[in-house]
Short mmCIF file of C-alpha atoms in Angstrom, two decimals:
data_model
loop_
_atom_site.label_atom_id
_atom_site.label_comp_id
_atom_site.label_asym_id
_atom_site.label_seq_id
_atom_site.Cartn_x
_atom_site.Cartn_y
_atom_site.Cartn_z
CA UNK A 1240 163.81 96.96 97.51
CA UNK A 1241 166.18 95.03 100.22
CA UNK A 1242 169.66 96.30 100.41
CA UNK A 1243 172.34 93.65 101.85
CA UNK A 1244 175.66 95.65 103.42
CA UNK A 1245 179.27 93.84 104.15
CA UNK A 1246 180.73 96.61 106.85
CA UNK A 1247 184.17 97.82 107.36
CA UNK A 1248 184.77 99.60 110.91
CA UNK A 1249 185.28 102.89 109.41
CA UNK A 1250 182.33 102.84 107.16
CA UNK A 1251 183.56 100.97 104.01
CA UNK A 1252 182.25 98.47 102.22
CA UNK A 1253 180.01 97.14 99.57
CA UNK A 1254 176.86 97.31 98.77
CA UNK A 1255 174.19 95.24 96.91
CA UNK A 1256 170.33 96.72 95.98
CA UNK A 1257 167.69 93.55 95.22
CA UNK A 1258 164.69 94.07 94.40
CA UNK A 1259 161.11 92.83 95.57
CA UNK A 1260 162.03 89.15 98.45
CA UNK A 1261 165.00 89.24 100.09
CA UNK A 1262 168.73 88.74 99.50
CA UNK A 1263 169.21 85.39 101.16
CA UNK A 1264 165.05 83.95 98.46
CA UNK A 1265 165.50 82.56 95.87
CA UNK A 1266 163.51 84.32 93.56
CA UNK A 1267 165.49 88.11 94.68
CA UNK A 1268 167.51 90.02 91.41
CA UNK A 1269 170.38 91.73 91.78
CA UNK A 1270 169.93 94.95 89.80
CA UNK A 1271 173.68 96.98 90.35
CA UNK A 1272 176.34 96.44 92.74
CA UNK A 1273 178.71 98.79 94.22
CA UNK A 1274 180.95 100.24 96.78
CA UNK A 1275 180.73 102.89 98.93
CA UNK A 1276 182.18 105.01 101.28
CA UNK A 1277 180.06 105.11 104.74
CA UNK A 1278 180.84 107.50 107.09
CA UNK A 1279 180.02 106.67 111.38
CA UNK A 1280 178.00 110.13 111.91
CA UNK A 1281 175.23 109.46 108.68
CA UNK A 1282 172.44 107.36 108.47
CA UNK A 1283 171.96 107.74 104.97
CA UNK A 1284 173.98 105.89 101.98
CA UNK A 1285 172.88 106.87 98.35
CA UNK A 1286 172.90 103.44 95.85
CA UNK A 1287 173.27 104.66 92.57
CA UNK A 1288 171.41 101.55 90.58
CA UNK A 1289 170.45 101.14 86.76
CA UNK A 1290 170.19 105.12 86.63
CA UNK A 1291 168.48 105.27 89.48
CA UNK A 1292 169.49 106.99 92.62
CA UNK A 1293 168.03 105.28 96.06
CA UNK A 1294 168.59 106.95 99.48
CA UNK A 1295 167.82 104.56 102.48
CA UNK A 1296 168.08 105.10 105.87
CA UNK A 1297 170.27 102.76 107.93
CA UNK A 1298 171.56 102.08 110.67
CA UNK A 1299 174.73 103.70 112.89
CA UNK A 1300 177.36 102.54 111.02
CA UNK A 1301 180.01 102.70 114.16
CA UNK A 1302 178.56 99.61 115.71
CA UNK A 1303 180.08 97.02 113.41
CA UNK A 1304 183.12 95.67 113.81
CA UNK A 1305 186.25 95.31 111.25
CA UNK A 1306 185.37 91.79 111.40
CA UNK A 1307 181.78 91.91 111.55
CA UNK A 1308 179.36 91.31 108.30
CA UNK A 1309 175.80 93.24 109.05
CA UNK A 1310 172.65 92.01 107.76
CA UNK A 1311 171.11 94.77 107.48
CA UNK A 1312 167.11 94.86 105.48
CA UNK A 1313 165.85 98.33 106.36
CA UNK A 1314 162.36 98.61 103.21
CA UNK A 1315 162.22 101.67 101.51
CA UNK A 1316 158.38 102.26 100.63
CA UNK A 1317 157.34 105.05 97.89
CA UNK A 1318 156.71 108.61 99.50
CA UNK A 1319 153.14 109.96 99.34
CA UNK A 1320 152.45 112.00 96.08
CA UNK A 1321 155.59 110.18 94.26
CA UNK A 1322 153.53 111.57 91.25
CA UNK A 1323 153.74 115.13 91.94
CA UNK A 1324 157.30 115.71 89.59
CA UNK A 1325 156.22 116.89 85.90
CA UNK A 1326 157.94 116.73 82.92
CA UNK A 1327 161.56 117.90 82.71
CA UNK A 1328 162.93 120.65 80.32
CA UNK A 1329 166.54 121.97 79.32
CA UNK A 1330 167.07 124.73 77.30
CA UNK A 1331 169.46 126.45 76.24
CA UNK A 1332 172.68 124.54 75.76
CA UNK A 1333 175.99 125.60 75.50
CA UNK A 1334 178.69 123.82 75.49
CA UNK A 1335 179.77 123.02 79.45
CA UNK A 1336 176.47 124.11 80.39
CA UNK A 1337 172.61 123.51 80.44
CA UNK A 1338 169.03 125.24 82.22
CA UNK A 1339 167.58 122.61 83.49
CA UNK A 1340 163.83 123.82 84.54
CA UNK A 1341 160.93 121.21 86.67
CA UNK A 1342 157.26 121.36 88.13
CA UNK A 1343 156.34 119.88 91.40
CA UNK A 1344 153.02 120.70 92.12
CA UNK A 1345 153.27 118.43 95.67
CA UNK A 1346 155.56 119.89 99.29
CA UNK A 1347 159.18 119.36 98.98
CA UNK A 1348 162.42 120.14 101.10
CA UNK A 1349 164.91 120.01 98.09
CA UNK A 1350 165.58 118.56 94.90
CA UNK A 1351 168.20 115.61 94.14
CA UNK A 1352 169.67 116.92 90.64
CA UNK A 1353 172.36 114.54 88.77
CA UNK A 1354 173.34 114.33 85.62
CA UNK A 1355 174.05 111.67 84.00
CA UNK A 1356 176.72 111.05 80.70
CA UNK A 1357 174.94 108.70 79.03
CA UNK A 1358 178.10 107.54 76.67
CA UNK A 1359 180.22 106.73 79.93
CA UNK A 1360 176.25 105.59 82.08
CA UNK A 1361 177.93 107.15 84.74
CA UNK A 1362 176.80 110.41 86.85
CA UNK A 1363 178.84 113.34 86.03
CA UNK A 1364 177.02 116.38 88.29
CA UNK A 1365 174.91 115.85 91.48
CA UNK A 1366 173.21 119.28 93.51
CA UNK A 1367 170.72 119.95 95.95
CA UNK A 1368 167.66 122.41 95.16
CA UNK A 1369 165.45 124.62 96.84
CA UNK A 1370 161.82 122.94 97.14
CA UNK A 1371 159.82 125.81 95.16
CA UNK A 1372 157.27 124.62 92.92
CA UNK A 1373 159.23 126.06 90.22
CA UNK A 1374 162.55 125.43 90.23
CA UNK A 1375 164.99 126.63 87.53
CA UNK A 1376 168.65 125.68 87.80
CA UNK A 1377 172.42 126.19 85.93
CA UNK A 1378 174.29 122.72 85.50
CA UNK A 1379 177.93 123.29 84.02
CA UNK A 1380 181.02 121.71 83.93
CA UNK A 1381 179.79 119.24 81.02
CA UNK A 1382 181.87 118.17 78.41
CA UNK A 1383 181.22 119.34 74.99
CA UNK A 1384 179.45 117.23 72.33
CA UNK A 1385 178.53 114.68 75.19
CA UNK A 1386 175.18 113.40 75.38
CA UNK A 1387 173.12 113.71 79.25
CA UNK A 1388 170.53 113.45 80.85
CA UNK A 1389 168.65 114.51 83.75
CA UNK A 1390 166.91 112.49 86.73
CA UNK A 1391 165.50 114.95 89.94
CA UNK A 1392 163.83 113.64 92.88
CA UNK A 1393 162.09 115.60 95.02
CA UNK A 1394 162.33 114.35 99.08
CA UNK A 1395 159.71 115.26 101.22
CA UNK A 1396 159.41 116.26 104.66
CA UNK A 1397 159.86 113.01 105.74
CA UNK A 1398 162.67 112.63 104.45
CA UNK A 1399 161.34 109.92 101.64
CA UNK A 1400 162.82 110.82 98.05
CA UNK A 1401 159.82 110.65 94.99
CA UNK A 1402 159.90 108.33 91.98
CA UNK A 1403 162.88 109.44 89.80
CA UNK A 1404 162.34 111.30 86.44
CA UNK A 1405 164.36 111.14 83.73
CA UNK A 1406 164.84 114.40 81.14
CA UNK A 1407 164.72 113.52 77.23
CA UNK A 1408 168.92 113.15 76.27
CA UNK A 1409 170.26 116.05 75.30
CA UNK A 1410 173.53 116.72 73.39
CA UNK A 1411 176.03 119.40 74.28
CA UNK A 1412 177.48 121.81 71.96
CA UNK A 1413 181.22 122.50 70.42
CA UNK A 1414 183.56 125.05 71.01
CA UNK A 1415 184.56 127.32 68.30
CA UNK A 1416 188.50 125.80 67.50
CA UNK A 1417 191.83 127.75 68.63
CA UNK A 1418 193.64 129.94 66.11
CA UNK A 1419 195.94 128.28 63.94
CA UNK A 1420 199.73 127.69 64.30
CA UNK A 1421 202.77 128.56 63.11
CA UNK A 1422 201.52 131.01 59.87
CA UNK A 1423 203.99 131.97 57.55
CA UNK A 1424 205.07 133.03 54.68
CA UNK A 1425 207.76 132.08 51.26
CA UNK A 1426 207.69 135.44 49.97
CA UNK A 1427 208.29 137.95 52.60
CA UNK A 1428 209.80 141.50 53.03
CA UNK A 1429 213.44 139.78 52.86
CA UNK A 1430 213.38 138.20 49.41
CA UNK A 1431 216.78 137.75 46.97
CA UNK A 1432 217.53 140.22 44.74
CA UNK A 1433 214.89 138.32 41.53
CA UNK A 1434 211.92 140.20 41.09
CA UNK A 1435 209.19 139.10 42.80
CA UNK A 1436 207.02 136.97 40.15
CA UNK A 1437 203.65 138.01 42.34
CA UNK A 1438 202.58 134.56 44.23
CA UNK A 1439 202.30 134.22 47.77
CA UNK A 1440 202.85 130.99 49.88
CA UNK A 1441 201.79 130.07 52.80
CA UNK A 1442 201.62 127.24 54.95
CA UNK A 1443 199.86 126.78 58.59
CA UNK A 1444 199.33 123.92 61.31
CA UNK A 1445 195.90 122.80 62.27
CA UNK A 1446 194.89 124.19 66.32
CA UNK A 1447 195.45 121.98 69.06
CA UNK A 1448 192.02 122.29 69.74
CA UNK A 1449 189.25 121.46 67.20
CA UNK A 1450 186.42 122.89 69.92
CA UNK A 1451 184.81 119.18 69.47
CA UNK A 1452 184.25 119.03 66.52
CA UNK A 1453 186.20 117.82 63.45
CA UNK A 1454 188.53 121.31 61.50
CA UNK A 1455 186.82 121.27 58.06
CA UNK A 1456 188.16 123.97 55.74
CA UNK A 1457 190.36 127.23 56.81
CA UNK A 1458 189.36 130.55 55.58
CA UNK A 1459 192.31 132.78 54.61
CA UNK A 1460 192.27 136.21 53.31
CA UNK A 1461 194.53 138.84 52.12
CA UNK A 1462 194.03 142.30 52.16
CA UNK A 1463 196.11 145.26 52.24
CA UNK A 1464 197.34 148.18 54.05
CA UNK A 1465 196.94 151.25 51.70
CA UNK A 1466 193.15 151.95 52.40
CA UNK A 1467 192.90 152.91 48.47
CA UNK A 1468 193.14 148.90 48.23
CA UNK A 1469 190.92 147.33 50.27
CA UNK A 1470 187.91 146.69 48.52
CA UNK A 1471 190.93 144.72 46.18
CA UNK A 1472 191.19 141.62 48.89
CA UNK A 1473 191.75 138.07 48.34
CA UNK A 1474 190.33 135.06 50.46
CA UNK A 1475 190.82 131.24 49.70
CA UNK A 1476 188.94 128.84 51.03
CA UNK A 1477 190.72 125.40 52.36
CA UNK A 1478 189.64 121.74 52.25
CA UNK A 1479 191.58 120.55 55.60
CA UNK A 1480 193.48 118.69 56.27
CA UNK A 1481 195.46 120.82 53.53
CA UNK A 1482 196.69 123.66 55.74
CA UNK A 1483 198.62 125.60 52.35
CA UNK A 1484 197.28 127.55 49.80
CA UNK A 1485 198.88 130.96 47.09
CA UNK A 1486 198.13 134.00 46.38
CA UNK A 1487 198.41 134.86 42.98
CA UNK A 1488 199.25 138.32 41.73
CA UNK A 1489 199.78 139.37 44.64
CA UNK A 1490 200.03 143.33 44.63
CA UNK A 1491 204.10 144.58 45.16
CA UNK A 1492 205.88 146.64 47.57
CA UNK A 1493 202.93 146.72 49.49
CA UNK A 1494 202.42 146.66 53.14
CA UNK A 1495 199.44 143.74 54.03
CA UNK A 1496 197.74 141.79 56.26
CA UNK A 1497 196.74 138.39 56.50
CA UNK A 1498 194.62 136.78 58.16
CA UNK A 1499 193.33 132.68 58.90
CA UNK A 1500 190.43 131.29 60.15
CA UNK A 1501 189.99 127.57 61.12
CA UNK A 1502 186.05 126.37 60.88
CA UNK A 1503 184.88 122.77 62.61
CA UNK A 1504 181.47 121.10 61.53
CA UNK A 1505 179.27 122.61 63.29
CA UNK A 1506 180.35 125.79 60.93
CA UNK A 1507 182.32 127.85 63.85
CA UNK A 1508 185.18 130.21 63.57
CA UNK A 1509 188.34 130.08 65.87
CA UNK A 1510 189.90 133.48 65.95
CA UNK A 1511 191.90 135.22 63.29
CA UNK A 1512 195.76 134.09 63.20
CA UNK A 1513 197.09 137.41 61.80
CA UNK A 1514 200.37 137.95 59.92
CA UNK A 1515 201.41 141.35 58.62
CA UNK A 1516 205.00 141.36 55.58
CA UNK A 1517 205.79 143.61 53.30
CA UNK A 1518 205.38 142.56 49.38
CA UNK A 1519 208.98 143.13 47.45
CA UNK A 1520 209.72 144.94 44.04
CA UNK A 1521 208.68 143.33 40.96
CA UNK A 1522 208.50 143.37 37.72
CA UNK A 1523 206.44 145.69 35.78
CA UNK A 1524 203.76 144.49 33.07
CA UNK A 1525 204.99 145.14 29.21
CA UNK A 1526 203.80 148.21 27.66
CA UNK A 1527 201.13 148.09 25.01
CA UNK A 1528 200.67 148.79 21.24
CA UNK A 1529 203.58 149.47 19.93
CA UNK A 1530 203.54 150.77 16.90
CA UNK A 1531 206.43 152.69 14.12
CA UNK A 1532 206.08 155.20 11.30
CA UNK A 1533 209.09 156.79 8.91
CA UNK A 1534 208.69 160.21 9.48
CA UNK A 1535 210.92 162.78 6.86
CA UNK A 1536 210.47 163.70 3.44
CA UNK A 1537 212.71 161.46 0.56
CA UNK A 1538 213.08 164.92 -1.51
CA UNK A 1539 215.31 166.48 1.81
CA UNK A 1540 217.09 163.15 2.30
CA UNK A 1541 215.93 163.62 5.70
CA UNK A 1542 214.53 160.43 7.83
CA UNK A 1543 214.21 159.38 11.50
CA UNK A 1544 211.76 156.63 12.84
CA UNK A 1545 208.70 157.17 15.58
CA UNK A 1546 207.79 154.91 18.10
CA UNK A 1547 204.92 154.97 20.29
CA UNK A 1548 204.28 153.08 22.83
CA UNK A 1549 201.25 152.55 25.43
CA UNK A 1550 202.11 152.54 29.41
CA UNK A 1551 202.53 149.27 31.07
CA UNK A 1552 199.30 148.84 33.84
CA UNK A 1553 201.55 147.31 36.32
CA UNK A 1554 204.42 149.17 38.11
CA UNK A 1555 206.34 146.03 39.55
CA UNK A 1556 204.95 147.86 43.15
CA UNK A 1557 207.36 151.07 41.93
CA UNK A 1558 206.74 154.37 39.56
CA UNK A 1559 208.78 153.61 36.32
CA UNK A 1560 211.94 155.14 36.02
CA UNK A 1561 212.21 154.94 32.23
CA UNK A 1562 211.94 153.77 28.97
CA UNK A 1563 214.58 150.81 26.89
CA UNK A 1564 213.77 150.69 22.56
CA UNK A 1565 215.45 147.89 21.06
CA UNK A 1566 215.23 147.36 16.99
CA UNK A 1567 216.17 144.29 14.95
CA UNK A 1568 216.84 144.30 11.06
CA UNK A 1569 213.79 142.47 9.69
CA UNK A 1570 215.36 139.70 6.92
CA UNK A 1571 213.77 139.68 3.46
CA UNK A 1572 211.78 143.03 3.86
CA UNK A 1573 214.22 145.29 2.66
CA UNK A 1574 213.02 146.53 -0.88
CA UNK A 1575 209.18 145.40 -0.20
CA UNK A 1576 207.35 148.67 -0.19
CA UNK A 1577 203.78 147.23 1.45
CA UNK A 1578 204.16 145.98 5.29
CA UNK A 1579 201.08 143.91 4.91
CA UNK A 1580 203.33 141.42 2.32
CA UNK A 1581 205.83 141.31 4.28
CA UNK A 1582 204.83 140.87 7.94
CA UNK A 1583 204.25 136.62 7.37
CA UNK A 1584 207.99 136.54 5.73
CA UNK A 1585 209.99 138.80 8.77
CA UNK A 1586 212.07 136.44 11.69
CA UNK A 1587 213.60 138.74 13.77
CA UNK A 1588 217.72 139.17 14.10
CA UNK A 1589 219.09 139.81 17.50
CA UNK A 1590 217.99 143.08 18.85
CA UNK A 1591 219.54 146.48 19.64
CA UNK A 1592 219.68 149.08 21.85
CA UNK A 1593 218.59 151.97 19.47
CA UNK A 1594 217.30 154.50 23.35
CA UNK A 1595 216.50 154.90 26.69
CA UNK A 1596 213.67 157.33 26.87
CA UNK A 1597 212.89 158.91 30.82
CA UNK A 1598 209.72 158.70 31.95
CA UNK A 1599 207.60 161.26 33.11
CA UNK A 1600 204.41 160.54 35.59
CA UNK A 1601 203.25 163.41 35.57
CA UNK A 1602 202.17 163.50 31.89
CA UNK A 1603 199.93 160.44 32.59
CA UNK A 1604 197.73 163.10 35.03
CA UNK A 1605 198.25 166.69 32.91
CA UNK A 1606 197.53 164.70 28.87
CA UNK A 1607 195.50 162.32 30.66
CA UNK A 1608 197.34 159.76 28.54
CA UNK A 1609 199.03 157.36 28.73
CA UNK A 1610 200.92 157.12 25.86
CA UNK A 1611 204.95 157.55 25.20
CA UNK A 1612 207.11 157.94 22.09
CA UNK A 1613 210.04 158.50 20.41
CA UNK A 1614 211.90 159.93 17.71
CA UNK A 1615 215.12 156.97 15.98
CA UNK A 1616 217.18 158.15 13.50
CA UNK A 1617 218.47 154.30 12.40
CA UNK A 1618 220.50 153.18 8.57
CA UNK A 1619 219.03 154.01 5.52
CA UNK A 1620 217.41 151.31 3.02
CA UNK A 1621 216.47 148.64 6.12
CA UNK A 1622 213.63 147.17 7.49
CA UNK A 1623 213.22 147.54 11.65
CA UNK A 1624 210.22 146.19 14.15
CA UNK A 1625 211.00 148.03 17.60
CA UNK A 1626 209.66 147.04 21.00
CA UNK A 1627 209.65 148.20 24.03
CA UNK A 1628 210.17 147.61 27.85
CA UNK A 1629 210.05 149.47 30.72
CA UNK A 1630 212.26 149.99 34.21
CA UNK A 1631 211.00 150.33 37.81
CA UNK A 1632 214.41 151.44 38.82
CA UNK A 1633 215.21 148.11 40.27
CA UNK A 1634 213.82 145.50 37.27
CA UNK A 1635 213.82 145.59 33.81
CA UNK A 1636 210.46 144.27 32.15
CA UNK A 1637 209.30 141.92 29.78
CA UNK A 1638 209.85 143.24 25.93
CA UNK A 1639 205.78 143.99 24.47
CA UNK A 1640 205.19 142.92 21.37
CA UNK A 1641 207.39 144.12 17.94
CA UNK A 1642 205.91 146.33 15.52
CA UNK A 1643 205.03 146.37 12.39
CA UNK A 1644 208.03 146.45 10.07
CA UNK A 1645 208.65 149.69 8.78
CA UNK A 1646 211.59 150.61 6.18
CA UNK A 1647 213.79 153.47 5.77
CA UNK A 1648 215.19 154.18 1.67
CA UNK A 1649 217.48 155.17 0.57
CA UNK A 1650 218.60 159.17 0.08
CA UNK A 1651 220.36 161.32 -2.44
CA UNK A 1652 223.61 160.53 -1.60
CA UNK A 1653 225.89 162.99 -0.22
CA UNK A 1654 227.80 165.85 -2.70
CA UNK A 1655 231.88 165.71 -3.52
CA UNK A 1656 232.86 168.17 -1.93
CA UNK A 1657 235.23 171.02 -5.16
CA UNK A 1658 237.51 168.82 -6.99
CA UNK A 1659 241.28 169.91 -7.29
CA UNK A 1660 242.12 170.04 -10.86
CA UNK A 1661 245.85 169.06 -11.82
CA UNK A 1662 247.24 169.78 -15.89
CA UNK A 1663 250.54 167.67 -15.57
CA UNK A 1664 250.24 167.37 -19.95
CA UNK A 1665 249.07 168.85 -22.59
CA UNK A 1666 246.86 166.32 -23.96
CA UNK A 1667 245.40 165.59 -19.96
CA UNK A 1668 243.63 166.89 -17.28
CA UNK A 1669 244.04 165.60 -13.41
CA UNK A 1670 240.75 166.53 -11.34
CA UNK A 1671 240.74 164.73 -8.26
CA UNK A 1672 238.08 164.98 -4.57
CA UNK A 1673 237.55 163.29 -1.16
CA UNK A 1674 236.02 160.34 -1.05
CA UNK A 1675 231.97 160.91 -0.35
CA UNK A 1676 230.77 160.71 3.39
CA UNK A 1677 227.67 159.25 2.71
CA UNK A 1678 226.63 156.73 -0.22
CA UNK A 1679 222.71 157.72 1.14
CA UNK A 1680 222.14 153.82 1.71
CA UNK A 1681 223.39 152.03 -1.49
CA UNK A 1682 227.06 151.31 -3.05
CA UNK A 1683 227.99 154.05 -5.20
CA UNK A 1684 227.37 152.72 -8.89
CA UNK A 1685 229.38 155.71 -10.42
CA UNK A 1686 230.33 159.01 -10.51
CA UNK A 1687 229.24 161.89 -13.76
CA UNK A 1688 232.13 163.98 -13.79
#
């Protein structure tokens, strides 16, 4: 090798490294040009030439004048034992550091290690390591998801450097991404007075740091604080770049904890972003299987309708307080006797409240039944259908399905009071009685005196 230097008085300048003949020769080939900062007290300059690290013995630079150009030729023959440096092994590759190990069969006072970033073709780290025959070194301060090579040279006791040995290229790993930002919900505890519909909508922003790999998806988890509901936790996966999701049928009036994780292309998951809130009270669900049956004795003229139903599956997050029983007249079925024949021709008119029944939750556990009932008196000689709605103190739930038609028949009219007899003429008697109070459900057709 030949080194041509243009030096300033301070020791700085430009260096051109040539292979083959003297730089003035026509056969010389320039393989690298670089700028260096010299030191008047040093007699060595390191030049990076085509990924090859050269250390050249130079004359002292303090004798160079400010305007003088030095043409210095320094012959650098290869040192003995230049092939003694064996293969380089890279292990335990992380995001910012790796372990480098090598074997040297000769004698060296130290090793020169250079870490080269391949994409930018530049040296990012240089170390001098003691000259052990078997050496292991931690290389740090690397950039994640970048490709590197390690170049090692052995320095002998004579100050010569061995032929450089290059490792196989390796790529540093990605890291776990940062936590998502701005996690919030549009359904918090400070909701309006309207009942909650059970949908919990979440939104967030991507993390500032993706860990060196693109964010692929997010994982959202919702867990109730109630230990009895821990097995009912919900989760959903949202593909990037979307940053929102909605949980359906979330428990009302419940303390919940929400966790959102970001996952990048390296399958690394971020720390959880947490949100705790209290869901609002919702509507109870509708009662099930409402049935209506006529009870009483026609001979005695006493009738009532027995209505029973099944307790709703969902109380809306708050214990039920009472049930509302509604009824409507089933038109077209007033004179029918068979429920099966009239069920398909019924059309409901307006519904009206006929009873409000308190809920006693202790009955569920003591008698093991989820069925509730009540008895209501209805006007005679009409057909009815019934439905039930539950109320939890804050909101009334939807109506149940209507029951089958039940017909309340007419009964025997009420007996008149004792008549009053007035004799005003010899040929006639005037009989008077008060107006009847109850006609039994049908208009009176006549009186038998």
